[in-house]
């Protein structure tokens, strides 16, 4: 079985992911645990940068499984996601076998006899040999199981969703010429979505639905702690507090966990021991990705820092 | 426990979470894995398996808290009577006062422990003040009356009566009648207890309605709202109406924003096909198809916001603007005596603020169609192209002023379609100061539009012509 390291309990999931540097909230851990127990994919929704893709990576690293990633985009189709026939190889083989044709036909005298002969070889070119597996098929073929990450499913077309349904519910695909390919070991499937488009009910129904929002302050501190080990406790408290204040603003793009981690790295790199107006102003572009957002946040810096440090004192 | 789970699923459906049988099976499998011991994990499990959107998660979370705060029906009613306890204690002092002034002696004559044997079981139960027995009785009676089947708020009375009947209220009433002459003090206490009991049962029924009835109640309400005349919506229903209109807009959006690749393919384009396949000696390997030309939807909406039709146009503007994702070229104008463009107001503000501002600027006057049409022709006639659908919403009552039907004719000639939606019934068109028949000759379509349903159909038709 795929479970090289069994997901014995929710706590085991939590600590296992933590060992990979992924601090999971209890709800995330429950989702991972359940997806293992009842063999269902997880559909992860939430704003960009809160660790949706990271979750898949962490699961793969923790359980020692290969991760296969399918990045979705508009126009993604069967040939790129599932499998393709190796036309060139098929052509090449026909060319090579041309000379053998006489033998194959075995001296059939009439056209009908020759055709009959050919029919017995008919399916050779549409066999496993000539299938080029794409990520989805690859995932099913992994003997030890794997983590299949279908990233940003909301970017793909609605038709593509329907293509996924068979895989998601039964871990199998049907290739018309070959028949049904079932998973050797059911992969752990993680789908991520930024809710750019509403996903179909059929897809949602096949998945556990997990929403990852911005983490609570305590949790985010732990995440930063695990990702940026060199950061001092005061600075960590202050910066996370500051980010939480920023998130209350009405911005185009709110800073998420990945930005928080980047910022923490930058602050450590600049050897800051605590937040002050200067350093925040200089590094705000790490946190905010739009000029308008930076402008909106700049006047608030001082008061946010004050608030953040006050929180630090009381907690 | 399985029974309890099913009841929870039903409650979840009531809360607006769509739980299909397959999902409930998933949830049960999941629950089998995590067990019932940890309530938080159980809650997360349900949120993961049943809810498919953030809204559903919130609704389900609330439903879970409501449901599992009292896991067993018996306990639920205990809780109920506990809360009722407080209210009874609140009313007790008054009863005591009453006793003090009127019949202190009678009160002393019938001490609590001395419950007479000639009254029915319910009376005895009430007199002995055995809370747990009472709540068990309520729970049993609720079961007998199949309380979880409650769907509509109108059923509350029926279920209360059924539960009280099942508990033997008839006998209790007889007892009270008996006692009023023989033992007025006791009768009074019983009456008091009965009132308390009624309260408890009412609460239990209300909670059951909250758990099991929400969805159906909402559907019924929406159905009523859908067919209610927009102009006569009561203030308390306005918010519900807005929500309904938004839902209608969402449905229209879903219906019409689907990809339409297939429909676009028309006949075989012979010329292009031949040219494309010249390399194969004209054997048509690649086919080229004529594409059906489709106009991008453009809508110009002229809304009468004068007093008589203000509310209808309110909802209409709301719908038009919720539809923005299907129709990205909408310009809205509002008029009563004069006409002004309100597209920006509608787009930049919340619907409520926008409506308020529009009303304060142009609303509630007496309507002057001629003048407003003239305003439109002077300033915005260029907004109309041969692809535009012009929608006029109004009752065509111009207070006997010059209707300027000639401008409407020019608008009709410039545009693809001219649709007039009139909130008045056909019967009164042309009577009084209604200019409808005169305007109607220049319109492509004239329809009555007095309810949300008619509004939905009208807009649906307009969008469909562009598909």
XYZ file of C-alpha atoms in Angstrom, chain B residues 14 45 50 62 117 125 158 165 256 263 280 285 292 313 321 361 373-374:
18
model
C -33.074 23.321 6.445
C -15.640 16.774 9.679
C -21.034 18.560 3.604
C -24.356 27.557 13.093
C -54.963 12.275 43.750
C -46.610 16.182 37.062
C -50.681 22.988 14.806
C -52.816 17.200 23.142
C -26.451 33.063 -20.079
C -23.922 27.354 -31.163
C -4.335 18.436 -50.650
C -9.245 17.672 -44.670
C -22.778 33.258 -36.893
C -37.859 50.692 -10.974
C -26.886 46.013 -12.391
C -31.924 63.542 -7.279
C -37.449 61.849 -23.701
C -36.374 65.246 -24.982
